[in-house]
Coordinates of C-alpha atoms in Angstrom, one line a residue:
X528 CA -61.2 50.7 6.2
X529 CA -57.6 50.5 5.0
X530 CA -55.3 52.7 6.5
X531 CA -53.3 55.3 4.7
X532 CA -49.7 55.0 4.8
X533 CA -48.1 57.5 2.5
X534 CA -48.5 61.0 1.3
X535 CA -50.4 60.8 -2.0
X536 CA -53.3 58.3 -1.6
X537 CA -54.0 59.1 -5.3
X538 CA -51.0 56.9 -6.5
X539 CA -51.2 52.9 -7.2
X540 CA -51.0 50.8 -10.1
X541 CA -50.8 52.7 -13.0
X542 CA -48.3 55.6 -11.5
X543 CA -45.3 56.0 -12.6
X544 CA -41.6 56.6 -11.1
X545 CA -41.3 60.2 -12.7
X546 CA -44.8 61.6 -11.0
X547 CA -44.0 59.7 -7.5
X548 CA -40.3 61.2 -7.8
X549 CA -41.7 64.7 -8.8
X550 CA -43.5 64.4 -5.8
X551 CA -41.0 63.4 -3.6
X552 CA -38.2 65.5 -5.1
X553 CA -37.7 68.0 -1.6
X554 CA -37.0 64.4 0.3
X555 CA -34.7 63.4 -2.5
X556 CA -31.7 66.3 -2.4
X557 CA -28.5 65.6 -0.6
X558 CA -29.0 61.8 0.2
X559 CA -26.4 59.4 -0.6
X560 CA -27.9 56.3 -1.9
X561 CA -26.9 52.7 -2.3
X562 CA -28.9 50.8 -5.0
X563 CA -27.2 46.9 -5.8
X564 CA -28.6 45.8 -8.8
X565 CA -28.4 48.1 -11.4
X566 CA -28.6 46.3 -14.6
X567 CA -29.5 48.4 -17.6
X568 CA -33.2 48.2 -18.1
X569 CA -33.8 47.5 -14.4
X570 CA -35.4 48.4 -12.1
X571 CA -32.7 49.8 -9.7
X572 CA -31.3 51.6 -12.9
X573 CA -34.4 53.0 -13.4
X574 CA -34.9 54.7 -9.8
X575 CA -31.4 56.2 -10.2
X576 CA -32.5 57.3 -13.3
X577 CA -36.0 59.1 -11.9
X578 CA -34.2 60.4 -9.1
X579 CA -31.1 61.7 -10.6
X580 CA -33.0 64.9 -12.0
X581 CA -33.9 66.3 -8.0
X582 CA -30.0 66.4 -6.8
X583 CA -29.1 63.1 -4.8
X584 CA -25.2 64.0 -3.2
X585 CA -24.2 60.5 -3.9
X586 CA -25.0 56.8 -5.9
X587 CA -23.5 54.1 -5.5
X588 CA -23.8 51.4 -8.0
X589 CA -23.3 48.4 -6.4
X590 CA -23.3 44.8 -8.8
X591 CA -21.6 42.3 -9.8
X592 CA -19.9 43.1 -13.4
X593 CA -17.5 46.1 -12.7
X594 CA -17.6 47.4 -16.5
X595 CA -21.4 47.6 -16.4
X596 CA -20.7 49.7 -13.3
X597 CA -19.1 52.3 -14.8
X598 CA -20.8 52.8 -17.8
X599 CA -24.2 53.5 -15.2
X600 CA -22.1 55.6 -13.2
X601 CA -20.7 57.9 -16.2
X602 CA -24.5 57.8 -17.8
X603 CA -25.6 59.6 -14.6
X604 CA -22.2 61.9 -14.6
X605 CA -22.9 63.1 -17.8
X606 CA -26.4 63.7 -17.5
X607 CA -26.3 65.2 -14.2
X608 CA -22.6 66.3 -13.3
X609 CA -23.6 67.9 -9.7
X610 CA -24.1 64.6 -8.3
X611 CA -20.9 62.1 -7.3
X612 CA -20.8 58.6 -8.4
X613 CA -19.2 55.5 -6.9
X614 CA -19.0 51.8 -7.9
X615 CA -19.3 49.3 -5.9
X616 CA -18.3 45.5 -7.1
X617 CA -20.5 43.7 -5.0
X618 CA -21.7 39.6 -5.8
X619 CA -24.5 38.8 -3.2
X620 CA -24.0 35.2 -3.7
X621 CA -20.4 35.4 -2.4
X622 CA -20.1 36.1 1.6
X623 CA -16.1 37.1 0.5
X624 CA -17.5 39.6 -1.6
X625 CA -20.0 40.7 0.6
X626 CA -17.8 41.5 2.8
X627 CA -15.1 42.7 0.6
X628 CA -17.7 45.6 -0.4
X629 CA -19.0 46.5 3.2
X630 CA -15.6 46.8 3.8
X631 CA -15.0 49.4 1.5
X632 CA -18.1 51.0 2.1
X633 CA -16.9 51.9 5.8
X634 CA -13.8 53.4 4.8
X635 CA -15.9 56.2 3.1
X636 CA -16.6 59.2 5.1
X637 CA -19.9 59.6 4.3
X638 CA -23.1 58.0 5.7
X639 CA -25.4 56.4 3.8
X640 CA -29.3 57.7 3.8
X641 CA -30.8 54.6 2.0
X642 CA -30.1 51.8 1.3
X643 CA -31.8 50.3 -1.7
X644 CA -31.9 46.1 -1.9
X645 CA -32.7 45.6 -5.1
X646 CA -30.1 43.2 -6.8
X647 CA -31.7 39.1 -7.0
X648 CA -32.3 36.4 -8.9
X649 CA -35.5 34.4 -10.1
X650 CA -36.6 30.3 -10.5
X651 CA -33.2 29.2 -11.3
X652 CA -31.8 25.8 -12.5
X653 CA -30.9 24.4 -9.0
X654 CA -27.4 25.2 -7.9
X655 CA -25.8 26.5 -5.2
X656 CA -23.4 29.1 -4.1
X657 CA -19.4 29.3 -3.3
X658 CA -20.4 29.1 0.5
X659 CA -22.9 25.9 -0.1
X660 CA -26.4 27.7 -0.3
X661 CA -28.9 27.1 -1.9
X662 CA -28.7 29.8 -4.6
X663 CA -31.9 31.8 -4.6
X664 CA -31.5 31.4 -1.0
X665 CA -28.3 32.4 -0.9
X666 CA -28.4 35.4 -2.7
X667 CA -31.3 37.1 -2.7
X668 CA -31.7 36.8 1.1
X669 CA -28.5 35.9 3.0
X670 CA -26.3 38.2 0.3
X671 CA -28.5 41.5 1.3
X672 CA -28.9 40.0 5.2
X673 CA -25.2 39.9 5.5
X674 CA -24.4 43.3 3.8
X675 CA -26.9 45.4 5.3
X676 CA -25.9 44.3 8.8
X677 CA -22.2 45.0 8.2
X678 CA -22.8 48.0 6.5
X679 CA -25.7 49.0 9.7
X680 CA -23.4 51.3 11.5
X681 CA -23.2 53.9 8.3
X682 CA -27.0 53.8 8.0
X683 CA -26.6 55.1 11.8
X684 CA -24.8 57.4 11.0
X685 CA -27.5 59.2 8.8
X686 CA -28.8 62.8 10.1
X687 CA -31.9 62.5 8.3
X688 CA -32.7 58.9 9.6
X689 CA -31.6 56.0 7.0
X690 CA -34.1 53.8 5.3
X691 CA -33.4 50.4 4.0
X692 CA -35.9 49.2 1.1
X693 CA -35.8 45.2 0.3
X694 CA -37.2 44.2 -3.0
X695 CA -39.5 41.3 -2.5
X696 CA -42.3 39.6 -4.4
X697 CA -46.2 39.0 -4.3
X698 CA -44.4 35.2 -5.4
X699 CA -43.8 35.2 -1.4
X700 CA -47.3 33.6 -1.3
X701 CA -45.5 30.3 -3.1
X702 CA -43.5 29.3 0.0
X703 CA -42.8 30.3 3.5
X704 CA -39.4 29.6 5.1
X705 CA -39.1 25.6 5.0
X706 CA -37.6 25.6 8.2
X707 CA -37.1 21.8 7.9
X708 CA -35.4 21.9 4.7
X709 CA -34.4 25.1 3.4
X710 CA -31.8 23.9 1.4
X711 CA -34.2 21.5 -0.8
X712 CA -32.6 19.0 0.4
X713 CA -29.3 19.6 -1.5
X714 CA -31.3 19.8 -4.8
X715 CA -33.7 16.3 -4.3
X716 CA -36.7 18.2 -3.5
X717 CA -35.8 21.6 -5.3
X718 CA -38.3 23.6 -7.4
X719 CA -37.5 27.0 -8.5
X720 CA -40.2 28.5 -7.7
X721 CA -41.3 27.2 -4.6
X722 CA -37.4 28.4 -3.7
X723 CA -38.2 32.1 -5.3
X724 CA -41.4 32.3 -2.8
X725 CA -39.0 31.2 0.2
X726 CA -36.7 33.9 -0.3
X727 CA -38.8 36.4 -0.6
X728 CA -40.8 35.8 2.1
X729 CA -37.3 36.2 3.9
X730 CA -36.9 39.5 2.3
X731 CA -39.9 40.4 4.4
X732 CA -39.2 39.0 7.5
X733 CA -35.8 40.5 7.2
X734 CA -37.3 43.9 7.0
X735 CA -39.6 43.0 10.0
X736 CA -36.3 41.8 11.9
X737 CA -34.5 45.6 10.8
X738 CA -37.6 47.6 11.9
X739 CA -37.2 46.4 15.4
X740 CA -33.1 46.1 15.8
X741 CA -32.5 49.1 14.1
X742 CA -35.4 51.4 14.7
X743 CA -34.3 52.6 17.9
X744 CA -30.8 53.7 16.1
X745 CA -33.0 56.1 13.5
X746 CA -33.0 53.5 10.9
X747 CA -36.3 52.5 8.8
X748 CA -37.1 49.7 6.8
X749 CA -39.5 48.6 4.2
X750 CA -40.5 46.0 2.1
X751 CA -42.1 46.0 -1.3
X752 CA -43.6 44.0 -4.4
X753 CA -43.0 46.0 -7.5
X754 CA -45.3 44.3 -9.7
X755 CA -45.1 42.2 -12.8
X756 CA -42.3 43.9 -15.1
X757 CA -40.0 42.2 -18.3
X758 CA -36.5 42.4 -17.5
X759 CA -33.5 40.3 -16.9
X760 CA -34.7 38.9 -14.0
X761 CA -36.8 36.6 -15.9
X762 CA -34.1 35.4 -18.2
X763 CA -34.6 31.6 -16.2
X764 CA -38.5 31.9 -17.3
X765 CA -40.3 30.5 -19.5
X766 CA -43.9 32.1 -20.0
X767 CA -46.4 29.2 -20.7
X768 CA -44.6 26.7 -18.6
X769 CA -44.5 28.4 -15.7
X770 CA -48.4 30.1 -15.9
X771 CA -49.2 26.6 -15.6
X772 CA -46.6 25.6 -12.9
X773 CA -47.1 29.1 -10.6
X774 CA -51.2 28.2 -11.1
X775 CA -50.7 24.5 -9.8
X776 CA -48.9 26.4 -6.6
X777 CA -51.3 28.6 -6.0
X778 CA -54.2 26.1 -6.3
X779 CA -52.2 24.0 -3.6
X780 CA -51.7 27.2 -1.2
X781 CA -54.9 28.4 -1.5
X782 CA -54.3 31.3 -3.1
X783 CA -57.1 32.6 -5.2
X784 CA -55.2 36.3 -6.1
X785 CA -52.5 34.0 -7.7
X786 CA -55.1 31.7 -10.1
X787 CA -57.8 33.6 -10.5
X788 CA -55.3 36.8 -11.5
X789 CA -55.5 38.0 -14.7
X790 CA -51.3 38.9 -14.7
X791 CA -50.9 42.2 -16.3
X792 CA -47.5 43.4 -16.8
X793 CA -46.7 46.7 -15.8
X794 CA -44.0 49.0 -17.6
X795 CA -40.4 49.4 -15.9
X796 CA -41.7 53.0 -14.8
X797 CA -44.4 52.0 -13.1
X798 CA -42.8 48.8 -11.8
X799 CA -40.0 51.3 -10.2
X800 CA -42.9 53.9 -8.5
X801 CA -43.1 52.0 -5.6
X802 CA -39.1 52.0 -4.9
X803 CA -39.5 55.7 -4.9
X804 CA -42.0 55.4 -2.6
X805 CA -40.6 53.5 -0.1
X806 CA -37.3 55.3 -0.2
X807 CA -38.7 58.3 0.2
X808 CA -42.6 59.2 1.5
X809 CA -42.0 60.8 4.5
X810 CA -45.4 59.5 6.2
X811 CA -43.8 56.1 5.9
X812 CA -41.8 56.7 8.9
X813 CA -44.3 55.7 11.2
X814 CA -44.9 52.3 9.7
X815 CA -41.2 51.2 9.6
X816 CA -41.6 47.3 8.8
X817 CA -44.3 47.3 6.5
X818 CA -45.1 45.8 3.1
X819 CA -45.9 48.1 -0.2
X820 CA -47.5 47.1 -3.2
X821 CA -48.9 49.5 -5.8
X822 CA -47.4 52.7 -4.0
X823 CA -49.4 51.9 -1.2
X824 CA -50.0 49.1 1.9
X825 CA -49.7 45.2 0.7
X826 CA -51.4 42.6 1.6
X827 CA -49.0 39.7 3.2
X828 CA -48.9 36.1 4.1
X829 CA -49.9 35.3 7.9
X830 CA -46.4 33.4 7.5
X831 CA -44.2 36.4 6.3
X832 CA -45.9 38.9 8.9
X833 CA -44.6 36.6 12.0
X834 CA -42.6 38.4 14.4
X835 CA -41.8 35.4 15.8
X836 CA -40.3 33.9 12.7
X837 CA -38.6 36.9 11.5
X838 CA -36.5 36.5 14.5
X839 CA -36.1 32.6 13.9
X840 CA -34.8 33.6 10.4
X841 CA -32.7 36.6 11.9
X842 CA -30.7 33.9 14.1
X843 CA -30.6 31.0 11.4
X844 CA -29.4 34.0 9.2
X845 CA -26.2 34.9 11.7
X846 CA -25.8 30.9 12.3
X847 CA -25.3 30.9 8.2
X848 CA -23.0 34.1 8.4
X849 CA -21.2 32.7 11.0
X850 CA -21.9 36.5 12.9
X851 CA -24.0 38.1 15.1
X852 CA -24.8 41.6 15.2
X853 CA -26.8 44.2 17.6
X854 CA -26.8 47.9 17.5
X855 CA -27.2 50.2 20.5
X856 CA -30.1 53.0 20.5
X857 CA -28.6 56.4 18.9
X858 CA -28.4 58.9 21.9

């Protein structure tokens, strides 16, 4: 029997982002939030958007292009003037940057309630990052690794107990950490996808690694796979090539959900309904660390479930960084 999880059993595949945040909306009023990667047509555009309506105190648009910032930041001004808006400039596959930004963001007086890891990038051309990484490496897991951890202490600071929510990918299946050769052997042995699946699988051991160091400071944290959606984040893809590539993986890994899947594409609102759920279901609490699919418990890897190797990725992860970092319990 599978266990329930959240609040509205009722919710999965085809719900959208408007009925889970309609649900939710008492658990949404007052929070400042802090969504990176909020590309118009998004998903983390799209949870602001949802949200917005049930009276957040804060966003925080965190990204890359400054301009594209600010035009998110006055859409949501103008359609709901209550709530306060900050940028952000944040580019995950710069350490300077990242650190730049966390800066800032602990100069503010405020707290921050959740944390929403969204931003990332997907089967790139190989290349690598200003600090040497591998890029999808690099960005989608050390970028949000580093950040959250030096941003930790305003998470902390929460009174109504923080949650961090890191976007990950059923496409963890494709690859578990290469511990051997995580940086494809400076591109010789690189495939894009094989390097998408390691990353995310990081995303979830990170989240294992943050239930346990942070849970005793009144921080949560979740992972999730939002489902098949068109937008920018495929922009590196190409459809037929890669059905056939993603099938020849899965044959290889034994993974019979990935090539015997008939892949149906979900719609941005329904690919967002599990970010509101994580962010927000208030029976998640007692399952900090886990994986959501469909609004409700995934199904993982043995490999990205291993406490053991969420802590070997935690301390290659501060090797990388060239930091570590602990957090005492909140009294």
């Amino acid at each position: 029997m599978t266990i329930s999880i959240t609040t509205n059993t009722q919710f999965g595949y085809h719900t959208s982002a408007e009925e889970v945040a309609a649900h939710l909306a008492p658990h949404i009023a007052g929070k400042t939030i802090l969504v990176t990667g909020v590309t118009p047509g998004g998903l983390g555009a799209h949870f602001i958007e949802v949200t917005a309506p049930y009276k957040p105190k804060i966003f925080i648009f965190a990204g890359r292009n400054p301009s594209q910032l600010l035009d998110a930041a006055s859409a949501i001004t103008t359609a709901c003037p209550e709530i306060a808006t900050r940028v952000l400039e944040l580019d995950l596959s710069s350490q300077a940057s990242v650190r730049k930004a966390a800066a800032e963001v602990l100069s503010w007086p405020e707290p921050i309630d959740i944390l929403m890891n969204n931003a990332g990038v997907m089967a790139t051309p190989y290349q690598k990052t200003v600090d040497g990484l591998e890029f999808q490496f690099g960005t989608n897991h050390i970028g949000h690794f580093l950040f959250t951890a030096l941003i930790a202490d305003k998470l902390i600071q929460s009174k109504v107990g923080a949650r961090v929510v890191n976007v990950s990918s059923s496409s963890h299946r494709l690859s578990p950490i290469r511990w051997d050769d995580v940086q494809f052997s400076e591109g010789e042995t690189y495939h894009k996808w094989r390097a998408y699946g390691q990353s995310k699988t990081a995303n979830i051991l990170f989240t294992l690694s943050l239930a346990e160091k942070l849970g005793l400071s009144g921080v949560k944290a979740f992972s999730l796979h939002p489902g098949t959606i068109t937008t920018n984040l495929g922009r590196f893809t190409d459809l037929d090539a890669d059905i056939a590539c993603l099938r020849e993986i899965d044959i290889e890994m034994g993974n019979p959900e990935g090539y015997r899947k008939v892949r149906n594409i979900k719609t941005l609102t329904q690919g967002t309904a599990t970010h509101v759920v994580a962010a927000l279901d208030p029976k998640l609490a007692d399952y900090s660390g886990v994986y959501l699919q469909d609004c409700q418990l995934g199904s993982l890897k043995p490999y990205a479930a291993d406490k053991d190797a969420a802590e070997k990725l935690w301390r290659l992860s501060e090797e990388i960084v060239g930091q570590t970092f602990s957090w005492k319990e909140r009294v």
